[in-house]
C-alpha positions as semicolon CSV with decimal commas, in nm:
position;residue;x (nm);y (nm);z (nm)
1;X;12,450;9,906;9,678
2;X;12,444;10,283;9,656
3;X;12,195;10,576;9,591
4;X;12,377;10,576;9,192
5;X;12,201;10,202;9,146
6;X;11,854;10,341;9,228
7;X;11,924;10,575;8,903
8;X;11,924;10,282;8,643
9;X;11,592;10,113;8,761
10;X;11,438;10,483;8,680
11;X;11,171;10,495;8,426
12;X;11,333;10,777;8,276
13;X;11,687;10,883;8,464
14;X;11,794;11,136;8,284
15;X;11,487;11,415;8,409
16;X;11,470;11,174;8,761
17;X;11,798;11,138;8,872
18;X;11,918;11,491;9,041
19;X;11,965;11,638;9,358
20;X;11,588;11,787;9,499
21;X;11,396;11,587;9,306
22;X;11,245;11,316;9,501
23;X;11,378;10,961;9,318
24;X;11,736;11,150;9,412
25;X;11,641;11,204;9,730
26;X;11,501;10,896;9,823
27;X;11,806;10,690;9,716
28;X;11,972;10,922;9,968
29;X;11,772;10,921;10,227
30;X;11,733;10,502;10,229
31;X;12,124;10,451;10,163
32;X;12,221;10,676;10,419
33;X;12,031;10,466;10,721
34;X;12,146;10,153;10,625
35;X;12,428;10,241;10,899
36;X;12,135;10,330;11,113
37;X;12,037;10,019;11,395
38;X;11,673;10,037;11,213
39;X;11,788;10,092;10,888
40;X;11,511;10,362;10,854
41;X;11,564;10,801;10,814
42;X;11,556;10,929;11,141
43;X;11,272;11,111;11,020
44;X;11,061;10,807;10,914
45;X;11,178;10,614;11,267
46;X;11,018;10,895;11,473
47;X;10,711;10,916;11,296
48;X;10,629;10,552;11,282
49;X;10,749;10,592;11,673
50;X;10,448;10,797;11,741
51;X;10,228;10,526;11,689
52;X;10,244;10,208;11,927
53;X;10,169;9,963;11,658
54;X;10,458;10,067;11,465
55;X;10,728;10,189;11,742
56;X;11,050;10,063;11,712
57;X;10,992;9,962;11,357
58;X;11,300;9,777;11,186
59;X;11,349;9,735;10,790
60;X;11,377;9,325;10,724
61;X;11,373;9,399;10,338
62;X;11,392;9,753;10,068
63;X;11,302;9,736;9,713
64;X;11,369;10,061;9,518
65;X;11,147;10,100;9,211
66;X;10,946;9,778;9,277
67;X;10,635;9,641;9,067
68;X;10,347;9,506;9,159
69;X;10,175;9,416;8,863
70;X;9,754;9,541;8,858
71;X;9,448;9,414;8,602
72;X;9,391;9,585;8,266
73;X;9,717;9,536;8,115
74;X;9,999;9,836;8,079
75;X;10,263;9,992;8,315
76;X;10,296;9,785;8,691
77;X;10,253;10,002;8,985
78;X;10,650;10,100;9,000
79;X;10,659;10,198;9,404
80;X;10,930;10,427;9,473
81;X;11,045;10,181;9,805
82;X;10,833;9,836;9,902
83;X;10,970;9,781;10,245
84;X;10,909;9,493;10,480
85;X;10,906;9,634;10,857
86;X;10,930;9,422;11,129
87;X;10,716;9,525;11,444
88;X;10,624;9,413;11,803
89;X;10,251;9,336;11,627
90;X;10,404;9,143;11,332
91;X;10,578;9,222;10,949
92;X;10,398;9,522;10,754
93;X;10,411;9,565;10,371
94;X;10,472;9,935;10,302
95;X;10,507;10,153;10,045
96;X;10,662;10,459;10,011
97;X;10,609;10,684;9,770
98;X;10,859;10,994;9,748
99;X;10,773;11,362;9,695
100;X;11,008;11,692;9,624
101;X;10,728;11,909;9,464
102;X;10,607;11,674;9,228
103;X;10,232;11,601;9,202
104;X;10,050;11,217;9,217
105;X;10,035;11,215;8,890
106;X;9,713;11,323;8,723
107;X;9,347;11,324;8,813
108;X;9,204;11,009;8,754
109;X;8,959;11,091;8,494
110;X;9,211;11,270;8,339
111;X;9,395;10,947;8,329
112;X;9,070;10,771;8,249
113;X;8,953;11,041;7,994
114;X;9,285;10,949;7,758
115;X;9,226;10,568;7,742
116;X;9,095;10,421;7,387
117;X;8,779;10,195;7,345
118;X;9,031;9,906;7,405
119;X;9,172;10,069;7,656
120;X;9,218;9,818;8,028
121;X;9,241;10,145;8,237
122;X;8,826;10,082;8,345
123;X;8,925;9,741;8,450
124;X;9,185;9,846;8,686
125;X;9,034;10,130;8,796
126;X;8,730;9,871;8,913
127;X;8,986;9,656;9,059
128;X;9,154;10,015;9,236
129;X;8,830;10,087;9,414
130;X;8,765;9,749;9,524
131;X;9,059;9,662;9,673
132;X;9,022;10,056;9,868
133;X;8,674;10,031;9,900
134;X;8,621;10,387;9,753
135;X;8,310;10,507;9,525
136;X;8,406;10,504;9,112
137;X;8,270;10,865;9,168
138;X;8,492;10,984;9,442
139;X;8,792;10,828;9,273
140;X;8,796;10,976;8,988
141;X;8,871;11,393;9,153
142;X;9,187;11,211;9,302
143;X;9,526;11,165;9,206
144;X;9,627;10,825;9,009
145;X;9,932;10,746;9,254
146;X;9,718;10,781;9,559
147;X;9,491;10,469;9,403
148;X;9,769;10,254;9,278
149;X;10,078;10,283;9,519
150;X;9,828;10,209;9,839
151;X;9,729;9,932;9,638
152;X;10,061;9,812;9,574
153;X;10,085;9,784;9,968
154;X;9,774;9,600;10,026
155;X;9,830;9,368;9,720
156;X;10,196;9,280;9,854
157;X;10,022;9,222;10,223
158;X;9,780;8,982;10,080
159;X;10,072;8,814;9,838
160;X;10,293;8,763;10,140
161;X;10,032;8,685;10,368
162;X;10,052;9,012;10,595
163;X;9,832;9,155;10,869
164;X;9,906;9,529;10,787
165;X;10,015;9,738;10,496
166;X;10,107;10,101;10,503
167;X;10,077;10,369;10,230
168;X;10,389;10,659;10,354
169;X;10,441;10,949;10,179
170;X;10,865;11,092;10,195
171;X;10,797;11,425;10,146
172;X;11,115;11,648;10,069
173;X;11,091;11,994;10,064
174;X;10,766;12,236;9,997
175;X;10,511;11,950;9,908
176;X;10,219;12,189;9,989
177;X;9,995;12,141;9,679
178;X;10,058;11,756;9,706
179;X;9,942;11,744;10,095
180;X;9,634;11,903;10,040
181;X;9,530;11,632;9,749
182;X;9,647;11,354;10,032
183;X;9,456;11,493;10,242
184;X;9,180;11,548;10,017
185;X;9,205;11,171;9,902
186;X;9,248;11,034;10,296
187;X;8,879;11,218;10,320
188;X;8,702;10,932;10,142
189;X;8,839;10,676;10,412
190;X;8,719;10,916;10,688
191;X;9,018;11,035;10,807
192;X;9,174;11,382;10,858
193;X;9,520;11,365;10,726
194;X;9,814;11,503;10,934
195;X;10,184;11,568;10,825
196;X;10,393;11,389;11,049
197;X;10,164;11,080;11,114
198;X;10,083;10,773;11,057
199;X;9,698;10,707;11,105
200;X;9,491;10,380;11,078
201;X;9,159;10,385;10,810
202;X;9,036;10,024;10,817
203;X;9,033;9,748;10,703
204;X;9,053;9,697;10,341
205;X;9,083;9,347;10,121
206;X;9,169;9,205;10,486
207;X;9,427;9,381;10,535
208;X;9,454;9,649;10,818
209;X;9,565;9,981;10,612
210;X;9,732;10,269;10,725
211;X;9,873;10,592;10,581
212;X;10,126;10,783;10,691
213;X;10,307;11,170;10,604
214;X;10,635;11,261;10,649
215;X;10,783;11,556;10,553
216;X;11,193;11,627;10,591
217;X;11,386;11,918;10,394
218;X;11,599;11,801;10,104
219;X;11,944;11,668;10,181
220;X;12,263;11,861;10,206
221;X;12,614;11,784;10,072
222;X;12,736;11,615;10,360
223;X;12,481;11,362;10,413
224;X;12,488;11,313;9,988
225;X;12,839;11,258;10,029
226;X;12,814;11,026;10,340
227;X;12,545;10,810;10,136
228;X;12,670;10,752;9,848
């Protein structure tokens, strides 16, 4: 496998699939540390290195572009990468969610605001907030992906019978406007976000939760070349 058979599992490959923009990126990033020991980014490997329950972190299992279905009916939670990591404290269900200037989708009572009277979207934004433990009201001034893909984690924890699941940004490039609505959105779990970090916010559905930024520039030629 190679970063070109990430592009057909795209929702929409044609506007996804290019260099700087973050599915392309991903693919890149992923392929290229296959050869590494870990088989993580170097980038990703030091981070998670920073904190002891995740240092010296290995990837068992990586999923591009893989759904976890949620309640209410319409699109599964597509995660950009579900990873299985295998650490000194046991297997972690993560998922990463890639960035290259791109935003977490909309507000969620923007999102909310477009459903019809049939609409499911109130059903699985109840089930969203249960599974985080966050207030309706609070939810809705944050970004759909940050409610969904941390869910994805958690639900593939519980599914697989995990003690831990992680929520990690791959931030590419300038990702300023999307950092500050991370960190706006880790507020409601009482933590201060930090780039470069993973950092631990509870317990949540019985599963130990965790978040995590990391921020790399884009990929040049060479390591494009040597991934694919």
């Amino acid at each position: 496998m190679g970063p070109s058979d990430w592009r057909r599992l795209l929702a929409n490959p044609a506007t996804q699939w290019r260099q700087t923009k973050s599915a392309f990126e991903a693919a890149v990033a992923w392929e290229a540390a296959r050869s590494k020991v870990r088989g993580l980014p170097p980038a990703v490997a030091n981070v998670l290195d920073t904190e002891p329950v995740f240092r010296e972190a290995s990837l068992l299992l990586g999923i591009p572009e893989h759904q976890v279905e949620l309640v209410g009916g319409g699109h599964a939670s597509q995660t950009d990468f579900w990873a299985l990591l295998a650490t000194g404290t046991g297997v972690v269900s993560v998922a990463v969610e890639a960035k290259a200037g791109e935003p977490f989708d909309k507000l969620v009572r923007e999102w909310l605001a477009e459903s019809s009277d049939r609409s499911g979207k109130p059903k699985r934004l109840d089930q969203l907030c249960a599974i985080l433990e966050i207030a309706r009201d609070d939810a809705l001034e944050v970004r759909y992906q940050l409610l969904h893909r941390p869910v994805a984690a958690i639900l593939e924890a519980i599914r697989f019978q995990l003690p831990r699941a992680l929520f990690l940004v791959h931030a590419f490039g300038d990702n300023a406007a999307s950092f500050a609505d991370y960190r706006r959105w880790a507020q409601f779990f009482g933590v201060r976000a930090e780039p470069d970090q993973v950092q631990y916010v509870g317990v949540r559905s019985g599963i130990e939760f965790w978040i995590g930024w990391v921020g790399v520039p884009p990929a040049d030629d060479a390591t494009v070349r040597a991934a694919v």
